[in-house]
Amino acid sequence: MATGASEPGASEPKPGSDFIREAVKADLSSGRFKDVRTRFPPEPNGWLHIGHTKAFSIDFGVAQDFGGVCNLRFDDTNPEKEDQSYVDAIKRDIRWLGYEWGANEFYASDYYDYLYDLAIKLIKKGKAYVDDLSDEEMRQYRGTAVPDKNNITLTPPGKNSPWRERPVDENLDLFARMKAGEFADGAKTLRAKIDMAHPNLVMRDPVMYRIRREPHYRTGDAWCIYPMYDFQHPLSDAKEGITHSLCSLEYEIHRPLYDWFIQEAEVFPSRQIEFARLNITHTVLSKRWLLRLVQEKLVSGWDDPRMPTLAGLRRRGYTPESIRDFLSRIGIAKTDSMVDIQLLEHCLREDLNKRAHRVMAVLKPLKLIVDNWPAGAVEWVDAVNNPEDEGAGTRALPFTGELWIERDDFQAVPPPKYFRLFPGNSVRLRYGYIITCTGYDTDPATGELSAVHCSYDPDTKGGNAPDNRKVKGTIHWVSASHAVPIEARLYERLFPAERPMDVPAGTDWLSTIDPDSAQVLQGAYGEPSLASAKPGDFFQFERLGYFSCDPDTRDSRAVFNRSVSLKDSWAKIEKKQG
RNA sequence: UGGGACGUCGACAAGCGGUAAGUCAGCGGUUUUUGGUGCCGCCAAUCGCAGGUUCGAAUCCUGCCGUCCCAGCCA
């Protein structure tokens, strides 16, 4: 397994650095296992999100740390929801993050014959039976009360199905006929014979097979019975010789069942270990919820830049490196946790600060007229491409007498501590000249600001004052006659609430979405070099943030997504001032 | 009130009987031609609570409290 383009940093996990690696290490030294083989088992029913990223970086990472192998196995045993397009998307996204599985690509649906044979083995051992109970009856027999979130639940022992003691031969016959399609969907199930009085509900004779006449995206209509997760997963792990089956906490109560199937089927004894799944503030990490956002068109698709999917993050401008760094920082534990999204944003800023070339772009343009500039003159000034990376070199920028500056960088009446442009004040135009604001124009009709006037100091080319005088503010600009029109898309959090799922009873969490979370700025301008930006290119727009070139880019106009803003201490001051 | 798990700074998270790492956030300062970056400093007399064991407890024991998960013929 490769870890991607960049070499692993010093913060990469090491054997024994978390409780899972400790357990694996112990299993190796105790001789329980001779080597390490893990698996990442996504169901192809949706696109991968950053939560999955934690899971598969553990799966691949643990294998890698111990010189083992990690299989990619599609857990595709539910024909109703699965599709090849999801398989393709999942593979693409895992690779993007930097993991490779080579030939170790498997499908649970390839194990249908193997699983069927094992089911027969269990029937013959008297450990499984065909049941005629309906789903509703089965629920009642399981002996549980009506679901009610906040009520204490009574869980009397379950009741045995009247079909529980069917003779082995009859079970064998019926199961074969289930497979042959003699019974209607839902008419019969194959159940494990465990204990209907077991305190753990999942042990009360769980269903192993259900009848479902639904074409499967890989097996077509070859089967009309499909294995359930609890039966299929441990045995699929066994078939692949998985030593450590790593999964999230919700499967903890399934572990006894996992072990039961392994023991009764007499197969390779994989060990299941559970860890806490990833939660992040201001977003939802659940394929089911994300699917709703897509289906109800509240976002533009699985790859909407506001989505926490890998495709969304990629389009937004997140780098694989930044995500891997994030994962290395959040740790692995069993405590339910909610990670602050600001940590993710920090990781992106840190990565891009080192690597992104700086360019100047004006998002909300305001005309600046340099009144004492020689008419028609164009001067070229040098600009540093990346102050964090000397090797990135410099570029030349055209400076003229008519410039675009950021609307926010001028105030007719400046608030306290404002040190950008206002009448009488001087600022530096980055890499250009020091200017002094001499006035401004307003539209006679609307009274709105239309242009700002200034004079420049010819002795300050490049921004340095020969007399070393202090100029507190430096603002960005682009030459109006050289600027290229660009489109900038600014994103806010899709959910203003820290925990979107925690809505009052009766409220649909979808209604808490920020309808203005995507803002499109059509009238932005960029420095000339931006005309040749290609999708995926990333930049720092000086003083504004990191931007990534979107696939919607056309020759006529480049489109940029704001990946993350720069930290803005002025915004904090403003906020304090009210 | 059946079963399974978890409770260390606002958020993550080390710690594994010898006297509370680190990161993000926050706050203050400094450097700066990005109000960015960098740098410096502050931010847990205390580990959910109460007892107990011990020379010594976040770490061991007991009890309590709180939170999460489970009643799909989904995974």
XYZ file of C-alpha atoms (C1' of nucleotides) in Angstrom:
653
model
C 0.000 0.000 0.000
C 1.219 3.411 -0.887
C 0.250 6.348 1.218
C 0.045 8.689 -1.694
C 2.111 11.362 -3.279
C 3.739 12.776 -0.185
C 5.882 10.786 2.171
C 4.428 9.917 5.581
C 5.023 12.637 8.113
C 6.431 12.218 11.579
C 2.896 12.137 12.926
C 1.925 8.967 11.052
C 0.613 6.256 13.388
C 3.076 3.659 14.596
C 2.469 0.146 15.833
C 1.105 0.386 19.332
C 0.206 4.053 19.067
C -3.491 3.445 19.624
C -5.573 0.743 21.249
C -6.152 -1.140 18.006
C -2.494 -1.270 17.092
C -1.778 -2.314 20.669
C -4.206 -5.196 20.330
C -2.779 -6.238 16.974
C 0.713 -6.115 18.382
C -0.360 -8.277 21.312
C -2.015 -10.780 18.969
C 1.199 -11.080 17.029
C 3.393 -11.593 20.056
C 0.982 -14.025 21.683
C 0.908 -16.066 18.497
C -2.836 -15.676 18.027
C -2.058 -14.545 14.506
C 1.079 -14.935 12.428
C 0.545 -11.907 10.246
C -1.923 -9.112 9.679
C -4.688 -8.926 7.114
C -7.452 -6.335 7.318
C -10.258 -5.288 5.047
C -12.288 -2.224 4.179
C -15.854 -3.368 3.478
C -17.933 -0.542 1.979
C -21.437 -1.213 0.739
C -21.774 0.280 -2.752
C -24.909 2.245 -1.977
C -23.521 5.769 -1.752
C -20.371 7.816 -2.078
C -17.664 7.785 0.544
C -17.518 10.622 3.048
C -14.837 11.793 5.415
C -16.138 9.450 8.093
C -15.279 6.463 5.896
C -11.888 7.965 5.477
C -11.181 7.369 9.153
C -12.285 3.763 8.760
C -10.231 2.911 5.731
C -7.168 4.776 6.873
C -7.282 2.562 9.951
C -7.843 -0.567 7.862
C -5.083 0.207 5.381
C -2.885 1.902 7.945
C -2.861 -0.949 10.447
C -2.069 -3.469 7.743
C 0.702 -1.271 6.461
C 2.225 -0.659 9.890
C 2.510 -4.382 10.505
C 3.687 -5.326 7.040
C 0.325 -6.865 6.216
C -2.302 -6.517 3.549
C -5.644 -4.744 3.412
C -8.369 -6.061 1.139
C -10.996 -3.911 -0.476
C -14.215 -5.873 -0.238
C -17.553 -4.604 -1.421
C -20.174 -5.694 1.042
C -22.824 -6.034 -1.601
C -25.520 -8.323 -0.280
C -28.501 -6.010 -0.574
C -29.583 -5.807 -4.240
C -32.122 -3.098 -3.557
C -29.643 -0.329 -2.879
C -26.436 -1.223 -4.612
C -25.037 -0.174 -7.937
C -21.874 -0.350 -10.020
C -21.630 3.437 -10.172
C -21.087 3.441 -6.430
C -18.349 0.839 -6.750
C -16.553 3.042 -9.252
C -16.938 6.147 -7.104
C -15.689 4.357 -4.011
C -12.593 3.001 -5.746
C -11.787 6.389 -7.231
C -12.074 8.105 -3.852
C -9.975 5.601 -1.913
C -7.219 5.950 -4.491
C -7.455 9.713 -4.349
C -6.784 9.639 -0.633
C -3.676 7.619 -1.400
C -4.425 3.980 -0.706
C -3.984 1.096 -3.117
C -5.226 -2.478 -2.833
C -3.751 -3.940 -6.003
C -5.234 -7.333 -6.779
C -6.988 -7.582 -3.437
C -10.376 -6.440 -4.644
C -13.227 -8.667 -3.588
C -16.991 -8.786 -3.570
C -19.197 -10.467 -1.003
C -21.471 -11.245 -3.935
C -18.717 -13.513 -5.276
C -19.107 -15.593 -2.121
C -22.768 -16.472 -2.570
C -22.048 -20.131 -3.358
C -19.563 -20.411 -0.520
C -22.014 -18.809 1.885
C -24.849 -21.012 0.682
C -22.740 -24.111 1.375
C -21.926 -22.859 4.855
C -25.604 -22.242 5.511
C -26.275 -25.865 4.607
C -23.525 -26.906 6.946
C -25.221 -25.030 9.769
C -28.574 -26.576 8.928
C -27.024 -30.025 9.028
C -25.529 -29.235 12.422
C -28.957 -28.296 13.654
C -27.850 -24.684 14.000
C -30.172 -23.156 11.439
C -33.768 -23.572 10.393
C -36.268 -22.347 7.866
C -38.904 -20.147 9.442
C -42.344 -19.286 8.061
C -42.986 -16.378 10.389
C -43.792 -13.042 8.766
C -41.633 -10.048 9.572
C -44.318 -8.711 11.885
C -44.661 -12.025 13.687
C -40.948 -12.346 13.983
C -40.738 -8.979 15.646
C -43.336 -10.006 18.187
C -41.749 -13.377 18.834
C -38.453 -11.666 19.465
C -40.095 -10.469 22.636
C -39.436 -6.798 22.500
C -41.694 -3.898 23.277
C -42.866 -1.200 20.905
C -40.051 1.143 19.900
C -40.155 4.347 21.881
C -37.051 6.449 22.012
C -37.394 7.820 25.493
C -39.285 5.133 27.273
C -37.708 2.408 29.264
C -37.992 -0.676 27.178
C -39.295 -3.925 28.482
C -37.517 -6.862 27.008
C -39.121 -10.087 28.073
C -37.556 -13.254 26.745
C -38.475 -14.040 23.180
C -40.670 -16.899 22.117
C -39.582 -19.803 19.945
C -41.002 -19.911 16.472
C -43.339 -22.844 15.889
C -41.053 -23.812 12.984
C -37.934 -23.830 15.117
C -37.807 -27.592 15.580
C -38.234 -28.610 11.973
C -36.194 -31.700 11.159
C -32.884 -31.176 9.370
C -34.074 -32.869 6.181
C -37.085 -30.625 5.959
C -34.928 -27.563 6.516
C -32.550 -28.716 3.816
C -35.411 -29.263 1.411
C -37.092 -25.973 2.183
C -33.862 -23.990 1.958
C -33.113 -25.524 -1.437
C -36.595 -24.573 -2.577
C -36.132 -21.048 -1.237
C -33.102 -20.799 -3.460
C -35.015 -22.335 -6.346
C -37.582 -19.595 -6.143
C -40.560 -21.645 -5.013
C -41.654 -19.177 -2.358
C -42.776 -15.608 -2.436
C -40.595 -12.749 -1.215
C -40.696 -12.649 2.560
C -42.558 -15.922 2.886
C -39.681 -17.728 4.524
C -36.312 -16.994 6.071
C -33.369 -19.045 7.165
C -32.580 -18.350 10.788
C -29.720 -19.226 13.079
C -30.848 -21.352 16.006
C -29.260 -19.661 18.995
C -31.374 -18.528 21.931
C -34.680 -16.690 21.863
C -34.224 -15.741 25.513
C -30.795 -14.238 25.037
C -30.463 -10.821 26.735
C -28.675 -9.537 23.640
C -31.381 -9.055 21.038
C -29.129 -9.774 18.089
C -28.637 -13.300 19.421
C -32.356 -14.134 19.302
C -32.233 -16.374 16.238
C -31.061 -13.779 13.695
C -32.078 -14.086 10.075
C -29.364 -15.494 7.809
C -31.179 -15.391 4.466
C -34.189 -13.590 3.112
C -36.058 -14.092 -0.156
C -35.903 -11.080 -2.445
C -36.601 -11.156 -6.147
C -34.478 -8.205 -7.037
C -31.793 -8.260 -9.701
C -28.377 -7.717 -8.219
C -25.979 -5.395 -10.017
C -23.374 -8.165 -10.207
C -25.189 -11.479 -9.994
C -28.243 -10.444 -11.962
C -31.145 -12.768 -11.260
C -29.004 -15.771 -10.423
C -30.208 -15.557 -6.841
C -33.479 -14.781 -5.178
C -32.175 -15.345 -1.669
C -29.624 -12.991 -0.167
C -27.467 -13.419 2.942
C -27.714 -11.004 5.840
C -24.804 -8.983 7.130
C -24.413 -10.806 10.446
C -24.083 -14.145 8.703
C -22.144 -13.022 5.694
C -19.572 -10.722 7.220
C -17.667 -13.032 9.590
C -17.640 -15.768 6.972
C -16.440 -13.427 4.238
C -13.701 -12.278 6.587
C -12.805 -15.903 7.208
C -12.699 -16.692 3.504
C -10.148 -13.944 3.011
C -8.168 -14.867 6.096
C -8.806 -11.505 7.694
C -7.056 -11.430 11.056
C -8.486 -8.168 12.298
C -11.940 -7.070 11.284
C -12.024 -3.430 12.306
C -15.372 -1.686 12.483
C -17.306 0.991 14.288
C -18.808 0.881 17.760
C -22.338 0.121 16.610
C -21.203 -3.404 15.788
C -19.973 -4.070 19.279
C -23.113 -5.918 20.297
C -22.858 -7.989 17.128
C -19.484 -9.374 18.131
C -20.917 -12.379 20.013
C -22.858 -13.230 16.859
C -19.792 -12.680 14.715
C -17.907 -15.140 16.894
C -20.834 -17.574 16.951
C -20.964 -17.914 13.168
C -17.215 -18.413 13.011
C -17.348 -21.107 15.635
C -20.340 -22.958 14.222
C -19.185 -22.720 10.627
C -15.731 -23.811 11.791
C -13.842 -21.258 9.749
C -10.851 -18.976 10.189
C -11.262 -17.050 13.462
C -11.041 -13.380 12.539
C -11.059 -10.949 15.429
C -13.480 -8.044 15.371
C -12.347 -4.839 17.062
C -14.534 -1.750 17.259
C -13.633 1.929 17.367
C -15.613 5.165 17.532
C -16.757 6.499 14.203
C -15.953 10.046 13.192
C -18.389 12.873 13.784
C -17.692 16.455 12.755
C -19.481 19.613 13.829
C -21.760 21.424 11.382
C -22.206 18.460 9.093
C -23.839 15.048 8.843
C -21.809 11.927 8.265
C -24.277 9.282 7.239
C -24.736 7.924 3.760
C -28.456 7.780 4.311
C -28.712 11.462 5.183
C -26.326 12.493 2.445
C -28.421 10.543 -0.033
C -31.425 12.616 1.011
C -29.545 15.852 0.402
C -28.728 14.616 -3.087
C -32.138 13.184 -3.916
C -34.036 16.213 -2.685
C -31.666 18.449 -4.636
C -30.665 20.517 -1.654
C -27.138 20.260 -3.003
C -25.963 19.977 -6.589
C -24.902 16.346 -6.178
C -22.646 13.983 -4.269
C -19.742 16.225 -5.222
C -21.275 19.524 -4.183
C -18.386 21.431 -2.566
C -20.431 21.762 0.626
C -20.764 18.008 0.973
C -18.523 16.070 3.386
C -18.087 13.398 0.723
C -14.572 12.848 -0.556
C -15.769 14.025 -3.944
C -17.227 17.156 -2.394
C -14.109 17.868 -0.375
C -11.940 17.287 -3.424
C -13.993 19.693 -5.512
C -13.938 22.178 -2.668
C -10.158 22.063 -2.777
C -9.235 19.813 0.102
C -5.997 17.962 -0.529
C -5.452 14.289 0.330
C -2.496 15.404 2.427
C -4.619 17.697 4.548
C -7.197 15.001 5.167
C -4.567 12.454 6.128
C -3.041 14.981 8.496
C -6.473 15.557 10.002
C -6.937 11.830 10.528
C -3.578 11.513 12.217
C -4.573 14.260 14.632
C -7.995 13.035 15.703
C -6.702 9.767 17.059
C -8.478 6.454 17.458
C -10.442 5.604 20.574
C -13.734 4.205 21.782
C -15.168 7.434 23.118
C -18.061 8.850 21.112
C -16.583 12.037 19.782
C -17.507 15.144 17.856
C -14.511 16.741 16.194
C -14.513 20.494 15.628
C -14.629 21.215 11.903
C -12.099 23.962 12.549
C -9.485 21.282 13.012
C -10.136 20.066 9.465
C -9.968 23.631 8.193
C -6.735 24.183 10.070
C -5.175 21.150 8.393
C -6.104 22.470 4.953
C -4.732 25.940 5.675
C -1.511 24.495 6.999
C -1.006 22.336 3.913
C -1.943 25.017 1.406
C 0.049 27.735 3.159
C 3.184 25.808 2.292
C 2.202 24.891 -1.250
C -0.268 27.312 -2.770
C 0.994 30.004 -5.099
C -0.226 33.459 -4.215
C -2.197 35.429 -6.747
C -4.263 38.578 -6.549
C -7.972 38.535 -7.241
C -10.703 40.974 -6.393
C -13.995 39.392 -5.480
C -16.191 42.451 -4.970
C -14.575 45.055 -7.210
C -14.375 48.775 -6.607
C -12.667 51.064 -9.153
C -9.566 52.868 -7.930
C -8.321 55.750 -10.078
C -4.745 56.927 -9.699
C -5.122 60.556 -10.695
C -1.427 61.385 -11.074
C -0.600 58.255 -13.094
C 0.745 58.992 -16.609
C -2.113 58.427 -19.016
C -1.969 55.025 -20.676
C 1.221 53.932 -18.951
C 1.754 50.312 -17.979
C 4.480 49.310 -15.544
C 5.401 45.789 -14.566
C 6.089 44.957 -10.954
C 7.539 41.797 -9.447
C 5.443 39.672 -7.119
C 6.565 36.765 -4.972
C 4.756 33.520 -5.801
C 5.008 31.998 -2.357
C 6.750 33.601 0.619
C 6.809 30.171 2.284
C 8.729 28.649 -0.607
C 11.621 30.529 -2.118
C 11.856 28.088 -4.975
C 8.434 29.167 -6.200
C 9.961 32.259 -7.800
C 8.344 35.504 -8.831
C 6.079 36.814 -11.558
C 5.455 40.199 -13.165
C 2.178 42.049 -12.709
C 0.919 44.958 -14.822
C 0.257 48.164 -12.907
C -1.844 50.937 -14.436
C -3.772 54.031 -13.483
C -7.103 52.239 -13.182
C -7.303 49.350 -10.813
C -9.850 47.122 -9.185
C -9.635 46.886 -5.429
C -11.780 45.055 -2.909
C -14.921 46.878 -1.919
C -14.233 46.063 1.726
C -10.852 47.783 1.545
C -12.358 51.264 1.367
C -14.529 53.077 3.880
C -15.650 56.673 3.498
C -15.986 56.780 7.259
C -13.562 54.287 8.772
C -14.472 52.381 11.912
C -11.963 52.360 14.797
C -8.725 50.471 14.099
C -9.474 50.306 10.379
C -6.232 50.823 8.519
C -7.150 50.241 4.936
C -8.196 52.958 2.478
C -10.182 56.012 3.565
C -9.934 59.688 2.628
C -6.555 61.070 3.620
C -5.060 57.695 4.487
C -2.180 55.932 2.787
C -1.900 52.258 2.040
C 0.415 50.109 0.017
C -0.852 48.383 -3.081
C 0.841 45.046 -2.694
C 4.035 44.906 -4.824
C 2.882 48.178 -6.425
C 3.036 51.675 -5.007
C 2.108 53.499 -1.868
C -0.969 55.578 -2.513
C -2.954 58.169 -0.624
C -6.694 58.414 -0.864
C -7.780 61.809 -2.189
C -11.528 61.315 -2.472
C -14.294 59.251 -3.944
C -17.176 59.474 -6.423
C -20.779 58.567 -5.842
C -23.474 57.829 -8.340
C -25.599 60.978 -8.545
C -28.726 58.907 -8.975
C -28.289 56.359 -6.208
C -25.751 58.019 -4.010
C -23.760 54.810 -4.035
C -20.004 54.709 -4.100
C -18.768 54.398 -7.685
C -15.005 55.006 -7.602
C -12.168 55.984 -5.305
C -9.453 58.464 -6.199
C -5.876 58.453 -5.030
C -2.407 59.735 -5.861
C 0.641 57.490 -5.950
C 4.158 58.131 -4.776
C 6.512 57.387 -7.729
C 9.394 56.705 -5.327
C 7.682 53.673 -3.808
C 7.647 51.221 -6.691
C 7.401 47.666 -5.407
C 5.910 48.967 -2.192
C 9.032 50.126 -0.421
C 9.217 53.662 0.886
C 12.756 55.134 0.575
C 12.171 57.157 3.721
C 11.081 54.038 5.582
C 7.853 55.668 6.528
C 5.269 53.436 8.139
C 2.307 52.378 6.079
C 0.129 50.137 8.087
C -2.186 48.766 5.447
C -1.437 46.719 2.367
C -4.251 45.863 -0.006
C -4.523 43.725 -3.134
C -5.499 44.917 -6.585
C -5.626 44.035 -10.252
C -5.135 46.309 -13.249
C -8.566 46.997 -14.716
C -7.371 46.775 -18.306
C -5.534 43.486 -17.724
C -7.895 41.782 -15.302
C -9.575 38.554 -16.346
C -13.186 38.049 -15.335
C -13.592 35.077 -13.040
C -16.392 33.486 -11.108
C -15.862 32.911 -7.417
C -18.020 30.593 -5.367
C -18.015 31.169 -1.651
C -19.301 28.516 0.701
C -20.571 28.622 4.214
C -21.397 25.653 6.358
C -24.403 23.762 5.066
C -25.629 23.530 8.646
C -25.341 26.544 10.969
C -26.008 24.257 13.928
C -23.074 22.500 15.485
C -25.033 19.246 15.663
C -27.521 19.265 12.790
C -29.058 15.969 13.835
C -30.014 17.334 17.233
C -33.227 19.013 16.194
C -36.328 19.398 18.343
C -38.846 16.603 17.987
C -41.021 17.154 14.952
C -38.455 19.271 13.139
C -36.891 17.932 9.977
C -33.130 18.388 10.180
C -33.174 19.256 6.478
C -35.027 22.442 7.314
C -32.033 23.660 9.293
C -29.900 23.967 6.157
C -28.517 27.412 5.421
C -30.146 28.313 2.084
C -27.436 30.898 1.449
C -24.533 28.554 2.061
C -23.385 28.868 -1.545
C -22.738 32.373 -2.833
C -21.747 32.879 -6.460
C -19.820 36.021 -7.379
C -20.021 36.517 -11.142
C -18.274 39.861 -11.323
C -14.910 39.027 -9.823
C -11.555 39.806 -11.413
C -8.260 37.993 -11.293
C -4.720 38.790 -12.321
C -3.911 37.705 -15.912
C -2.305 34.374 -14.996
C -5.644 33.086 -13.735
C -6.916 32.891 -17.295
C -4.975 29.668 -17.776
C -6.040 27.979 -14.531
C -7.089 24.357 -14.932
C -9.616 22.444 -12.819
C -7.944 21.203 -9.677
C -5.330 23.976 -9.581
C -5.198 25.660 -6.221
C -4.145 29.150 -5.205
C -4.104 31.514 -2.360
C -5.983 34.640 -3.327
C -3.976 37.039 -1.217
C -5.727 38.265 1.888
C -8.861 36.287 1.003
C -8.354 32.564 1.215
C -7.453 29.428 -0.653
C -9.289 28.792 -3.889
C -9.504 25.753 -6.105
C -10.293 25.830 -9.791
C -13.657 24.139 -10.385
C -14.453 21.664 -13.204
C -17.127 24.108 -14.394
C -14.266 26.246 -15.710
C -14.488 27.088 -19.423
C -11.978 28.786 -21.684
C -14.024 31.940 -21.507
C -14.139 32.051 -17.736
C -12.371 30.354 -14.872
C -14.454 29.316 -11.868
C -12.971 29.106 -8.396
C -14.273 27.564 -5.207
C -13.193 29.047 -1.934
C -11.739 26.038 -0.170
C -11.237 27.832 3.111
C -10.766 31.461 4.029
C -7.615 32.842 5.561
C -7.852 33.443 9.283
C -9.285 36.891 9.679
C -8.381 38.760 12.826
C -10.015 41.915 11.489
C -13.334 40.086 11.404
C -12.863 39.338 15.087
C -12.163 42.961 15.881
C -15.212 44.003 13.886
C -17.323 41.505 15.733
C -16.173 42.816 19.083
C -16.976 46.333 17.979
C -20.463 45.148 17.093
C -33.971 0.473 34.015
C -32.692 -6.257 29.188
C -27.953 -6.300 27.025
C -23.418 -3.862 25.151
C -20.023 0.231 25.662
C -17.985 4.968 27.103
C -16.979 9.154 30.769
C -9.256 13.237 31.418
C -9.389 21.389 29.562
C -14.711 24.432 24.964
C -13.309 20.114 21.024
C -10.058 15.791 20.097
C -6.518 12.957 22.967
C -1.914 10.871 25.707
C -1.640 8.535 30.300
C -1.263 1.320 31.592
C 0.082 2.650 40.535
C 4.934 7.350 41.362
C 2.421 12.703 41.502
C -2.021 15.652 34.392
C 1.737 15.183 27.044
C 0.277 17.237 22.586
C -3.181 19.334 18.910
C -7.450 22.548 17.472
C -10.286 26.526 19.409
C -9.780 30.866 22.676
C -6.847 34.901 24.931
C -2.462 38.236 25.132
C 2.178 39.844 22.867
C 5.798 40.038 18.788
C 7.516 39.850 13.606
C 5.486 40.984 8.908
C 4.751 44.627 1.854
C -1.137 39.057 3.069
C -5.144 42.305 9.775
C -2.117 35.556 6.488
C 2.381 32.861 8.079
C 6.116 32.440 11.908
C 7.576 33.173 16.970
C 6.619 33.864 22.481
C 3.303 33.423 26.509
C -1.524 32.109 29.027
C -5.347 28.283 29.031
C -7.004 20.808 34.057
C -4.139 22.038 42.605
C -7.000 17.807 38.927
C -9.116 13.319 35.719
C -18.198 12.224 36.109
C -19.384 11.690 41.677
C -18.741 9.110 46.467
C -16.330 5.706 49.309
C -12.295 2.008 49.753
C -7.174 -0.372 48.949
C -2.094 1.771 48.969
C 3.567 5.240 51.496
C 1.372 6.956 46.895
C -4.679 6.387 42.578
C -6.755 9.528 36.389
C -4.720 4.618 36.689
C -6.887 -1.013 41.301
C -11.898 -2.249 44.021
C -17.164 -1.027 45.280
C -21.407 1.874 44.673
C -23.814 5.757 42.267
C -24.585 9.422 38.211
C -24.396 10.699 33.056
C -24.025 9.715 27.728
C -24.204 6.509 23.413
C -25.687 1.857 20.833
C -29.357 -2.443 19.927
C -35.860 -4.595 18.877
C -34.565 -4.148 9.416
C -36.361 -10.287 6.209
C -30.292 -2.799 5.900
C -25.062 -2.771 6.382
